[in-house]
Coordinates of C-alpha atoms and ligand atoms in Angstrom, one line a residue:
M28 CA 0.0 0.0 0.0
T29 CA 1.4 3.4 -1.0
Q30 CA 1.3 5.8 1.9
I31 CA 3.6 8.6 0.6
T32 CA 1.8 11.7 -0.6
P33 CA 4.2 13.6 -2.8
A34 CA 3.5 16.9 -4.6
I35 CA 3.6 16.6 -8.4
V36 CA 4.8 20.0 -9.8
I37 CA 4.4 20.9 -13.5
L38 CA 5.3 23.9 -15.5
G39 CA 3.4 23.4 -18.7
Q40 CA 0.3 21.8 -20.2
G41 CA 2.5 19.2 -22.0
S42 CA 3.3 17.6 -18.7
L43 CA -0.2 17.0 -17.4
A44 CA -0.7 13.6 -19.1
T45 CA 2.6 12.3 -17.5
A46 CA 1.6 13.9 -14.2
R47 CA -1.7 12.0 -14.2
R48 CA 0.1 8.7 -14.9
I49 CA 2.4 9.4 -11.9
Q50 CA -0.7 10.2 -9.8
Q51 CA -1.9 6.7 -10.4
V52 CA 1.1 5.5 -8.4
Y53 CA 0.3 8.0 -5.6
P54 CA -3.5 8.6 -5.8
A55 CA -3.5 11.1 -2.9
A56 CA -0.8 13.3 -4.6
Q57 CA -1.9 16.7 -5.9
I58 CA -0.8 18.0 -9.3
H59 CA 0.3 21.7 -8.9
G60 CA 0.2 23.6 -12.2
L61 CA 1.7 27.0 -13.0
A62 CA -0.9 29.7 -13.2
G63 CA -1.6 30.8 -16.7
R64 CA 0.3 27.9 -18.2
V65 CA -1.6 24.8 -17.0
E66 CA -5.3 24.2 -17.2
G67 CA -6.9 21.3 -15.2
A68 CA -4.3 20.8 -12.5
D69 CA -5.5 20.0 -9.0
S70 CA -4.1 23.2 -7.6
V71 CA -2.5 26.3 -9.1
Y72 CA 0.7 28.1 -8.0
Q73 CA 2.1 31.5 -9.0
E74 CA 5.8 31.1 -8.6
F75 CA 7.9 27.9 -9.3
G76 CA 10.9 28.7 -7.0
A77 CA 8.9 29.7 -4.0
T78 CA 6.5 26.8 -4.3
L79 CA 9.2 24.2 -4.6
R80 CA 11.2 25.6 -1.7
A81 CA 8.1 25.8 0.5
L82 CA 7.3 22.1 -0.3
Y83 CA 10.8 21.1 0.5
Q84 CA 10.8 22.9 3.8
Q85 CA 7.6 21.2 4.7
A86 CA 9.3 17.9 4.0
T87 CA 6.9 17.1 1.3
P88 CA 8.3 14.6 -1.3
I89 CA 8.6 16.5 -4.7
I90 CA 8.2 15.1 -8.2
A91 CA 9.0 17.9 -10.6
L92 CA 8.3 17.4 -14.3
C93 CA 11.1 19.5 -15.6
A94 CA 14.9 19.5 -16.2
A95 CA 16.9 18.2 -13.2
G96 CA 19.1 21.4 -13.4
I97 CA 16.1 23.6 -12.8
V98 CA 15.2 21.7 -9.6
I99 CA 18.8 21.7 -8.4
R100 CA 19.3 25.4 -8.9
T101 CA 16.0 26.2 -7.2
L102 CA 16.7 24.1 -4.1
A103 CA 20.4 24.8 -3.9
P104 CA 20.0 27.6 -1.3
L105 CA 18.3 25.2 1.1
L106 CA 20.7 22.2 0.7
L107 CA 23.3 23.3 3.2
E108 CA 20.7 23.8 6.0
K109 CA 20.3 20.8 8.3
G110 CA 16.8 19.6 8.6
A111 CA 14.4 17.4 6.7
E112 CA 15.5 16.1 3.3
P113 CA 12.4 14.8 1.6
P114 CA 12.7 12.8 -1.6
V115 CA 13.1 15.0 -4.7
L116 CA 12.9 13.6 -8.2
A117 CA 13.0 15.2 -11.6
V118 CA 10.9 13.4 -14.3
A119 CA 11.1 14.2 -18.0
E120 CA 7.9 15.9 -19.3
D121 CA 7.1 13.0 -21.6
G122 CA 7.8 10.4 -18.8
S123 CA 10.9 9.0 -20.5
A124 CA 13.3 9.6 -17.6
V125 CA 13.0 9.4 -13.8
V126 CA 15.9 10.9 -11.9
P127 CA 16.1 10.7 -8.1
L128 CA 18.0 13.8 -6.9
L129 CA 17.7 14.1 -3.1
G130 CA 16.4 12.2 -0.1
G131 CA 18.4 9.0 -0.4
L132 CA 17.5 8.1 3.2
G133 CA 13.9 9.2 2.7
G134 CA 13.4 6.4 0.1
V135 CA 13.9 8.4 -3.1
N136 CA 15.2 5.4 -5.0
V137 CA 12.2 3.3 -4.0
M138 CA 10.0 6.2 -5.3
A139 CA 12.1 6.4 -8.5
R140 CA 11.6 2.7 -9.1
D141 CA 7.8 2.9 -8.4
I142 CA 7.3 5.9 -10.7
A143 CA 9.5 4.3 -13.4
A144 CA 7.5 1.1 -13.2
G145 CA 4.3 3.2 -13.6
L146 CA 5.8 4.9 -16.6
Q147 CA 7.3 1.7 -17.9
V148 CA 10.8 3.1 -18.1
A149 CA 14.0 2.4 -16.0
A150 CA 14.9 4.7 -13.1
A151 CA 18.2 6.5 -13.2
I152 CA 19.6 5.1 -9.9
T153 CA 23.0 6.5 -9.2
T154 CA 23.6 5.5 -5.6
S155 CA 26.7 3.2 -5.6
G156 CA 25.8 1.1 -2.6
E157 CA 22.4 0.5 -3.9
L158 CA 23.6 -0.4 -7.4
R159 CA 26.3 -2.7 -6.1
F160 CA 24.3 -4.5 -3.4
G161 CA 20.8 -4.1 -4.8
T162 CA 19.5 -2.7 -1.6
C163 CA 20.1 0.5 0.5
L164 CA 21.7 -0.8 3.7
L165 CA 21.0 2.5 5.3
N166 CA 17.3 2.4 4.6
P167 CA 16.2 -1.0 5.7
P168 CA 12.7 -2.2 4.8
S169 CA 9.8 -1.8 7.2
G170 CA 10.2 -4.2 10.0
Y171 CA 13.9 -3.2 10.6
A172 CA 15.5 -0.1 12.0
L173 CA 19.1 1.2 11.4
G174 CA 21.2 1.6 14.6
D175 CA 23.1 4.7 13.6
L176 CA 23.3 6.6 10.4
E177 CA 26.8 8.1 10.5
S178 CA 28.6 4.8 11.3
G179 CA 26.3 3.2 8.7
K180 CA 27.6 5.5 6.0
R181 CA 31.2 4.6 7.0
F182 CA 30.3 1.0 6.9
V183 CA 28.8 1.1 3.4
S184 CA 31.9 3.0 2.1
D185 CA 34.1 0.3 3.6
L186 CA 32.1 -2.4 1.7
L187 CA 32.3 -0.4 -1.5
A188 CA 36.1 -0.1 -1.0
G189 CA 36.3 -3.9 -1.0
H190 CA 35.8 -5.1 2.6
R191 CA 33.9 -8.2 3.2
V192 CA 31.1 -8.7 5.6
H193 CA 29.7 -11.3 8.0
I194 CA 26.0 -11.3 8.9
E195 CA 24.9 -12.2 12.5
G196 CA 21.3 -12.8 13.2
A197 CA 18.4 -13.2 10.8
A198 CA 17.5 -10.6 8.1
P199 CA 16.1 -12.4 5.1
W200 CA 16.2 -9.2 2.9
L201 CA 20.0 -9.0 3.4
D202 CA 20.5 -12.5 2.2
Q203 CA 18.9 -11.6 -1.1
A204 CA 21.2 -8.5 -1.5
Q205 CA 24.4 -9.1 -3.3
L206 CA 26.7 -8.4 -0.3
P207 CA 30.3 -9.6 -0.3
Q208 CA 29.6 -12.1 2.5
D209 CA 32.3 -14.0 4.2
P210 CA 32.0 -15.9 7.5
Q211 CA 35.6 -14.9 8.4
A212 CA 35.1 -11.2 7.7
Q213 CA 36.0 -8.7 10.3
R214 CA 33.1 -6.4 9.5
T215 CA 29.8 -7.6 10.9
I216 CA 26.2 -6.6 10.3
H217 CA 24.5 -7.5 13.6
V218 CA 20.7 -8.1 13.5
G219 CA 19.0 -8.4 16.9
T220 CA 16.7 -6.8 19.5
A221 CA 19.3 -6.7 22.3
E222 CA 20.6 -3.3 23.2
R223 CA 24.3 -3.2 22.5
Q224 CA 27.1 -0.8 21.9
A225 CA 28.3 -1.1 18.3
S226 CA 32.0 -1.7 17.9
A227 CA 33.9 0.1 15.1
D228 CA 33.5 -2.7 12.6
E229 CA 29.8 -3.3 13.3
L230 CA 26.6 -2.2 11.7
L231 CA 23.6 -2.6 14.0
I232 CA 20.2 -3.3 12.6
Y233 CA 17.2 -3.8 14.9
P234 CA 14.3 -5.9 13.9
R235 CA 11.0 -4.3 15.1
S236 CA 9.9 -7.4 16.9
V237 CA 9.0 -6.0 20.3
A238 CA 5.6 -5.0 21.7
V239 CA 5.1 -3.5 25.1
A240 CA 1.7 -4.1 26.9
V241 CA 0.8 -1.2 29.1
R242 CA -2.1 0.2 31.2
A243 CA -3.2 3.8 30.8
E244 CA -2.9 4.3 34.6
T245 CA 0.9 4.0 34.6
A246 CA 2.5 7.3 35.4
D247 CA 4.6 9.0 32.8
L248 CA 3.9 6.2 30.4
A249 CA 6.4 6.9 27.6
H250 CA 9.2 7.3 30.0
A251 CA 8.2 4.1 31.9
V252 CA 8.3 2.2 28.6
R253 CA 11.8 3.5 27.8
S254 CA 13.2 2.6 31.2
A255 CA 11.5 -0.8 31.2
L256 CA 13.1 -1.6 27.8
Q257 CA 16.5 -0.4 29.2
Q258 CA 16.2 -2.6 32.3
A259 CA 15.3 -5.6 30.1
K260 CA 18.3 -4.7 27.8
V261 CA 16.0 -4.5 24.8
A262 CA 16.8 -1.8 22.2
A263 CA 14.2 1.0 22.0
Q264 CA 14.6 0.9 18.2
S265 CA 13.1 -2.6 18.2
L266 CA 9.8 -1.4 19.6
A267 CA 7.1 -2.0 17.0
C268 CA 4.0 -1.0 19.0
L269 CA 2.3 -0.5 22.3
L270 CA -0.5 -2.8 23.4
A271 CA -3.4 -2.2 25.7
A272 CA -6.8 -3.6 26.6
D273 CA -9.6 -2.5 24.3
S274 CA -11.6 -1.1 27.3
Q275 CA -8.9 1.7 27.4
M276 CA -9.2 2.5 23.7
A277 CA -10.3 6.1 24.1
S278 CA -7.5 6.9 26.6
A279 CA -5.6 10.1 25.7
T280 CA -2.7 9.0 27.9
L281 CA -2.2 5.9 25.7
R282 CA -2.5 7.9 22.5
E283 CA 0.1 10.5 23.7
A284 CA 2.6 7.9 24.9
A285 CA 2.4 6.1 21.5
L286 CA 2.9 9.4 19.7
E287 CA 5.9 10.3 21.8
L288 CA 7.5 6.9 21.3
G289 CA 6.7 7.1 17.6
V290 CA 4.9 3.7 17.4
P291 CA 1.4 2.6 16.7
L292 CA -1.1 1.5 19.4
R293 CA -2.9 -1.8 19.2
F294 CA -5.7 -3.2 21.3
V295 CA -6.8 -6.7 22.4
A296 CA -10.1 -7.8 23.9
V297 CA -8.4 -8.9 27.1
A298 CA -9.2 -7.0 30.3
A299 CA -6.8 -8.8 32.6
D300 CA -3.1 -8.2 33.4
V301 CA -0.5 -6.9 31.0
Q302 CA 1.1 -10.3 30.5
S303 CA -2.2 -11.7 29.2
I304 CA -2.5 -8.7 26.9
A305 CA 1.0 -9.2 25.5
L306 CA 0.4 -13.0 25.0
A307 CA -3.0 -12.4 23.4
A308 CA -1.4 -10.1 20.8
V309 CA 1.9 -11.8 20.2
P310 CA 1.3 -15.5 21.0
H311 CA 4.7 -17.1 21.0
A312 CA 6.7 -14.1 22.3
Q313 CA 9.2 -14.3 25.1
I314 CA 7.7 -12.1 27.9
H315 CA 9.7 -9.9 30.3
L316 CA 7.7 -8.4 33.1
V317 CA 9.3 -5.1 34.2
Q318 CA 7.4 -2.9 36.7
N319 CA 3.8 -2.7 35.5
L320 CA 4.7 -3.5 31.9
A321 CA 5.0 -6.6 29.8
I322 CA 7.7 -6.6 27.1
A323 CA 7.0 -9.2 24.4
V324 CA 9.9 -10.1 22.2
A325 CA 8.9 -12.1 19.1
A326 CA 11.3 -14.2 16.9
E327 CA 10.5 -12.1 13.8
P328 CA 9.6 -8.5 13.0
L329 CA 5.9 -7.9 13.9
D330 CA 3.5 -7.5 11.1
I331 CA 1.5 -4.8 12.7
K332 CA -1.6 -5.6 10.6
H333 CA -1.9 -8.8 12.5
V334 CA -1.2 -7.6 16.0
G335 CA -4.3 -6.8 18.0
R336 CA -6.4 -4.2 16.2
P337 CA -6.1 -0.4 15.9
R338 CA -8.6 2.0 17.4
G339 CA -11.1 2.6 14.6
R340 CA -11.5 6.1 13.2
L341 CA -14.6 7.7 11.8
A342 CA -14.2 11.1 10.1
V343 CA -17.1 13.0 8.8
I344 CA -15.6 15.2 6.1
G345 CA -16.8 18.1 4.0
L346 CA -15.5 18.2 0.4
G347 CA -16.3 21.9 -0.1
P348 CA -18.3 22.9 -3.1
G349 CA -16.4 20.6 -5.5
A350 CA -13.2 22.3 -6.7
A351 CA -10.1 20.5 -5.3
E352 CA -8.4 23.8 -4.2
L353 CA -11.4 24.6 -2.0
M354 CA -10.9 21.3 0.0
V355 CA -9.1 21.8 3.3
P356 CA -5.7 20.0 3.7
A357 CA -7.0 18.0 6.7
V358 CA -9.7 16.5 4.6
K359 CA -7.1 15.5 1.9
A360 CA -4.9 13.8 4.5
E361 CA -8.0 12.0 5.8
L362 CA -8.9 10.8 2.3
A363 CA -5.4 9.4 1.9
R364 CA -5.5 7.4 5.2
A365 CA -9.1 6.0 4.9
T366 CA -9.8 2.3 4.4
D367 CA -13.5 2.8 3.8
V368 CA -15.5 5.6 2.2
L369 CA -19.2 6.0 2.6
G370 CA -21.6 8.4 1.1
Y371 CA -23.9 9.4 -1.7
E372 CA -22.4 8.1 -4.9
T373 CA -21.9 11.6 -6.5
Y374 CA -19.9 12.8 -3.5
V375 CA -17.9 9.6 -3.2
R376 CA -16.9 10.0 -6.8
M377 CA -16.1 13.7 -6.2
A378 CA -13.8 12.7 -3.3
G379 CA -11.8 10.2 -5.4
P380 CA -9.8 8.8 -7.1
F381 CA -9.2 6.1 -4.5
R382 CA -6.6 3.3 -4.3
D383 CA -7.6 -0.3 -4.9
D384 CA -7.3 -1.1 -1.2
Q385 CA -9.9 1.6 -0.3
V386 CA -13.4 0.2 -0.2
Q387 CA -16.2 2.5 -1.5
H388 CA -19.7 2.0 -0.1
C389 CA -22.0 4.1 -2.2
T390 CA -25.6 4.6 -1.0
D391 CA -28.7 6.5 -1.9
N392 CA -28.8 10.1 -0.6
R393 CA -31.7 9.5 1.7
E394 CA -30.4 6.6 3.8
E395 CA -28.6 8.9 6.2
M396 CA -29.1 7.1 9.5
Q397 CA -28.4 3.7 8.0
R398 CA -25.2 5.1 6.5
A399 CA -24.2 6.5 9.9
R400 CA -24.7 3.2 11.6
H401 CA -22.9 1.3 8.9
A402 CA -20.0 3.7 9.4
F403 CA -19.9 3.0 13.1
R404 CA -20.0 -0.7 12.6
L405 CA -16.9 -0.5 10.3
A406 CA -15.0 1.9 12.6
A407 CA -15.8 -0.2 15.7
A408 CA -14.1 -3.1 13.9
G409 CA -10.9 -1.0 13.7
R410 CA -11.2 0.4 10.2
S411 CA -10.5 4.0 9.2
V412 CA -13.8 5.2 7.8
I413 CA -14.8 8.4 6.0
V414 CA -18.4 9.6 5.6
V415 CA -18.5 12.1 2.8
S416 CA -20.6 15.3 2.6
S417 CA -20.5 18.1 0.1
G418 CA -19.7 21.6 1.4
D419 CA -19.5 21.4 5.2
P420 CA -20.6 18.2 6.9
G421 CA -22.3 20.1 9.7
V422 CA -24.6 22.1 7.3
F423 CA -27.7 20.0 6.4
A424 CA -25.4 17.0 6.0
M425 CA -24.0 13.9 7.6
A426 CA -22.3 15.2 10.8
A427 CA -25.6 15.5 12.8
A428 CA -26.8 12.1 11.6
V429 CA -23.6 10.5 12.7
L430 CA -23.8 12.1 16.1
E431 CA -27.5 11.1 16.4
A432 CA -26.6 7.5 15.7
L433 CA -23.9 7.6 18.4
H434 CA -26.2 9.3 20.9
E435 CA -28.7 6.5 20.4
S436 CA -26.2 3.7 20.8
S437 CA -25.1 2.2 24.1
D438 CA -22.4 0.1 22.4
P439 CA -19.0 1.0 24.1
A440 CA -17.2 0.0 20.9
W441 CA -19.0 2.7 19.0
H442 CA -18.3 5.3 21.7
N443 CA -14.6 4.3 21.7
V444 CA -14.2 5.1 18.0
D445 CA -11.9 8.1 17.2
L446 CA -14.6 10.4 15.8
Q447 CA -13.6 13.5 13.9
I448 CA -15.7 16.1 12.1
L449 CA -13.6 17.9 9.5
P450 CA -15.1 21.1 8.1
G451 CA -15.5 22.2 4.5
V452 CA -16.5 25.3 2.6
S453 CA -20.3 25.4 2.6
A454 CA -22.2 26.2 -0.6
S455 CA -23.5 29.5 0.8
L456 CA -20.0 30.7 1.5
A457 CA -18.6 29.5 -1.8
T458 CA -21.4 31.2 -3.7
A459 CA -21.2 34.4 -1.6
A460 CA -17.4 34.6 -2.3
Q461 CA -17.9 34.5 -6.0
A462 CA -20.6 37.2 -5.9
G463 CA -18.6 39.5 -3.5
A464 CA -19.8 39.7 0.1
P465 CA -23.6 39.4 0.1
L466 CA -23.4 37.7 3.6
G467 CA -21.0 40.4 4.8
H468 CA -23.3 41.3 7.7
D469 CA -25.7 39.2 9.9
F470 CA -27.4 36.4 7.9
C471 CA -29.7 33.5 8.3
V472 CA -29.1 30.0 6.8
M473 CA -32.1 27.8 6.1
S474 CA -33.0 24.6 4.4
L475 CA -36.3 24.9 2.6
S476 CA -36.8 21.2 2.7
D477 CA -39.8 20.1 4.8
N478 CA -38.8 16.4 4.7
L479 CA -37.6 16.4 8.3
K480 CA -39.5 19.5 9.7
P481 CA -43.0 20.8 9.3
W482 CA -43.6 23.5 6.7
S483 CA -45.2 25.7 9.3
I484 CA -41.9 26.1 11.2
I485 CA -40.2 27.0 7.9
E486 CA -42.8 29.7 7.3
K487 CA -42.4 31.1 10.8
R488 CA -38.6 31.2 10.7
L489 CA -38.7 32.8 7.2
D490 CA -41.1 35.4 8.4
L491 CA -39.1 36.3 11.5
A492 CA -35.7 36.2 9.7
A493 CA -37.0 38.5 6.9
Q494 CA -38.6 40.8 9.4
A495 CA -35.3 40.9 11.4
D496 CA -33.7 42.2 8.1
L497 CA -31.2 39.3 7.9
A498 CA -29.7 38.4 4.6
L499 CA -31.0 34.9 3.7
A500 CA -29.2 31.8 2.4
F501 CA -31.5 29.0 1.2
Y502 CA -30.3 25.4 0.9
N503 CA -32.5 22.7 -0.7
P504 CA -34.6 25.4 -2.3
I505 CA -36.8 23.2 -4.5
S506 CA -37.1 19.6 -5.7
R507 CA -39.5 17.5 -7.8
A508 CA -41.2 16.3 -4.6
R509 CA -41.4 19.9 -3.2
P510 CA -42.5 22.0 -6.2
W511 CA -44.5 24.8 -4.5
Q512 CA -42.6 25.6 -1.4
L513 CA -40.1 28.1 -2.9
G514 CA -42.8 30.2 -4.4
R515 CA -44.5 30.4 -1.0
A516 CA -41.2 31.2 0.7
L517 CA -40.6 34.1 -1.7
E518 CA -44.1 35.5 -1.0
I519 CA -43.2 35.7 2.7
V520 CA -39.9 37.4 2.0
A521 CA -41.5 39.9 -0.3
Q522 CA -43.7 41.1 2.6
H523 CA -40.5 42.5 4.2
R524 CA -38.3 43.4 1.2
T525 CA -38.6 45.6 -1.9
P526 CA -38.5 44.0 -5.4
Q527 CA -35.1 45.7 -6.0
T528 CA -33.4 43.6 -3.3
P529 CA -30.4 41.8 -4.8
V530 CA -30.6 38.1 -5.2
V531 CA -27.6 35.8 -6.0
L532 CA -28.3 32.4 -7.6
G533 CA -25.2 30.0 -7.6
R534 CA -25.6 26.7 -9.4
D535 CA -23.0 23.9 -9.2
I536 CA -20.6 26.4 -7.7
G537 CA -17.0 25.0 -7.8
R538 CA -18.1 22.3 -10.2
P539 CA -17.9 21.9 -14.0
G540 CA -20.5 24.1 -15.7
Q541 CA -21.0 26.4 -12.7
T542 CA -23.2 29.5 -13.1
L543 CA -23.6 32.6 -11.0
R544 CA -26.4 35.1 -11.6
T545 CA -27.3 38.3 -9.8
I546 CA -30.9 39.3 -10.2
T547 CA -33.5 41.0 -8.0
L548 CA -36.2 39.7 -5.8
G549 CA -38.9 41.1 -8.1
T550 CA -37.7 39.1 -11.0
L551 CA -36.9 35.9 -9.1
T552 CA -39.2 33.0 -10.0
A553 CA -39.1 29.4 -8.8
D554 CA -38.3 28.1 -12.3
Q555 CA -34.9 29.8 -12.2
V556 CA -33.9 27.5 -9.3
D557 CA -33.3 23.8 -9.0
M558 CA -31.9 21.5 -6.3
R559 CA -28.3 22.3 -7.3
T560 CA -28.8 26.0 -6.7
M561 CA -27.9 28.2 -3.7
V562 CA -30.3 31.1 -3.3
L563 CA -28.9 34.2 -1.5
I564 CA -31.4 37.1 -0.8
G565 CA -30.0 40.4 0.4
S566 CA -31.1 42.5 3.4
T567 CA -32.3 46.1 3.0
T568 CA -28.7 47.3 3.0
T569 CA -27.3 44.8 0.4
C570 CA -26.2 46.7 -2.7
T571 CA -24.6 46.1 -6.1
F572 CA -22.2 47.9 -8.5
P573 CA -20.6 47.0 -11.8
R574 CA -17.4 45.1 -11.9
A575 CA -14.7 45.9 -14.4
S576 CA -14.6 42.4 -15.7
G577 CA -18.4 42.3 -16.4
G578 CA -21.4 41.6 -14.2
E579 CA -21.8 43.0 -10.8
W580 CA -20.3 42.9 -7.3
V581 CA -22.8 42.3 -4.5
Y582 CA -22.2 43.1 -0.9
T583 CA -23.8 43.8 2.4
P584 CA -22.0 46.5 4.3
R585 CA -20.5 45.8 7.7
W586 CA -22.4 48.6 9.3
Y587 CA -26.1 49.1 9.9
G588 CA -28.2 52.2 10.1
E589 CA -25.9 55.2 9.4
K590 CA -22.6 54.7 7.6
P591 CA -19.8 55.5 10.0
L592 CA -17.3 58.3 9.1
S593 CA -14.1 56.9 7.8
Ligands
SAH616 N1 -23.5 20.3 3.3 C1 -23.8 21.1 2.1 C2 -25.2 21.3 1.9 C3 -26.1 20.1 1.6 S1 -27.8 20.6 1.3 C4 -23.0 22.4 2.2 O1 -22.5 22.7 3.3 O2 -22.8 23.0 1.1 C5 -27.8 20.5 -0.4 C6 -28.1 21.9 -1.0 O3 -26.9 22.7 -0.9 C7 -28.4 21.9 -2.5 O4 -29.8 21.7 -2.6 C8 -28.0 23.3 -2.9 O5 -29.0 24.2 -2.5 C9 -26.8 23.6 -2.0 N2 -25.5 23.2 -2.7 C10 -24.7 22.2 -2.4 N3 -23.6 22.3 -3.2 C11 -23.8 23.3 -4.1 C12 -23.0 23.9 -5.1 N4 -21.8 23.4 -5.4 N5 -23.5 25.0 -5.8 C13 -24.7 25.5 -5.4 N6 -25.4 25.0 -4.4 C14 -25.0 23.9 -3.7

């Protein structure tokens, strides 16, 4: 499964097709296109140098579709600074060459090979150790950790200079590498979980085969884990995960300790002592009991997918109106980590593309409570679930349905789920922004749908909101099943507003074929509106004036009554 989320940066339209092919290797990656030169990229940037340097400084892996020289010159000022060195690759515009430039220890060669495989070319690998031995000793596969980088670099240059090596301990991936092995050799690669001081001729590699079972009540948990490992003479680098009872799943102490130790947290359905927790998760492990903790040392690196189960996560996300650049970064990150995606088919499609390992559960728009319960069942089983809404999930959308389902449930497994609501740009705000600032003063947001509330309360609220001189934003203004309601709503509003009141109609805002119209209340009729339209009606102070580029600006001033002196 590909977890890396690089940025794909392109300078011209001619690179877009290659960029899309690379995106299939990294579905969560965004294509950044130069403003004015590229149409149809996922996001637009103004200045190449500043953009590339900002990505680099945020440690984002970079795939630049341009000459390697341009990338080198652009990043050169940053290279002497210590700090993160994310993978950086240059790829020829036509996809004919893939050149890893920086980030050897961040896995740039692995990325180069993955991209090259996607483009059906060979990667231009130039790292001698990697070419000679077929593996990067300094960047062991998951399941193993390198003891120390500096002595590792010295060790690899010794081997390149002709020294032979003896491997102690089991590391199957090293046996497949073309290392100059010799049982008599002085230089040793030592593979094991025991803490040890490396001698000058030794490279230490730690298998991640250790799990520590803990209880949330232990004071200063991360420190307790470190000192227990030390007492048991087990290397901290071998720690693969923390284990706990699933009754403590929602504990913030556990979450913080795992974060501090940089390892995942796994749970088992055992409420008893730490020793039983450890054995339940890692059956044949050797157990060391130290203080209140149980250290489980397995014979092989732990495959974390099969150790206990993770705390499930349920994120209710808002996609924004539709355009990718209006989606908040937290939502993009959530989409990349999700295992299951639920929602109305149109929105699930809008949230994609998804990887093959991500399960899509598309349902009809109306089955909201069923969808919410389905999401909790999946999350309670340890999956990372997303429920998709358009706009903001808290505005006439799934967040309230999900909370209602949780409120009605007494299942502790549902309440233990890591529930997150991630906001989005709601249709009223996206429409208002395109028109100017029609909601620039107090306003009232209403859904005109009487599916889940009586029409009488809608009339009452409309009447009072219009009377209070609030600008109005109507969601769900009309549908085939609700043909007359909008007309009646407009009659009520007209009792409190003149026919000249500005009205903004935004249809499919942020989506292909979007339209934005500014008209007046007097000319607004229900047939100009459909269920994909946002209706904004001004207050008595909302006004318009021509824009230089055609059409009009609409805004509601910040003040009310008399204009303040400025
Ligand atoms: N959660 C969504 C609203 C869902 S209700 C949000 O925050 O935007 C659905 C209604 O929202 C539609 O009937 C329409 O009135 C409005 N709407 C949603 N997306 C829209 C878009 N892209 N352009 C215009 N109106 C939209």
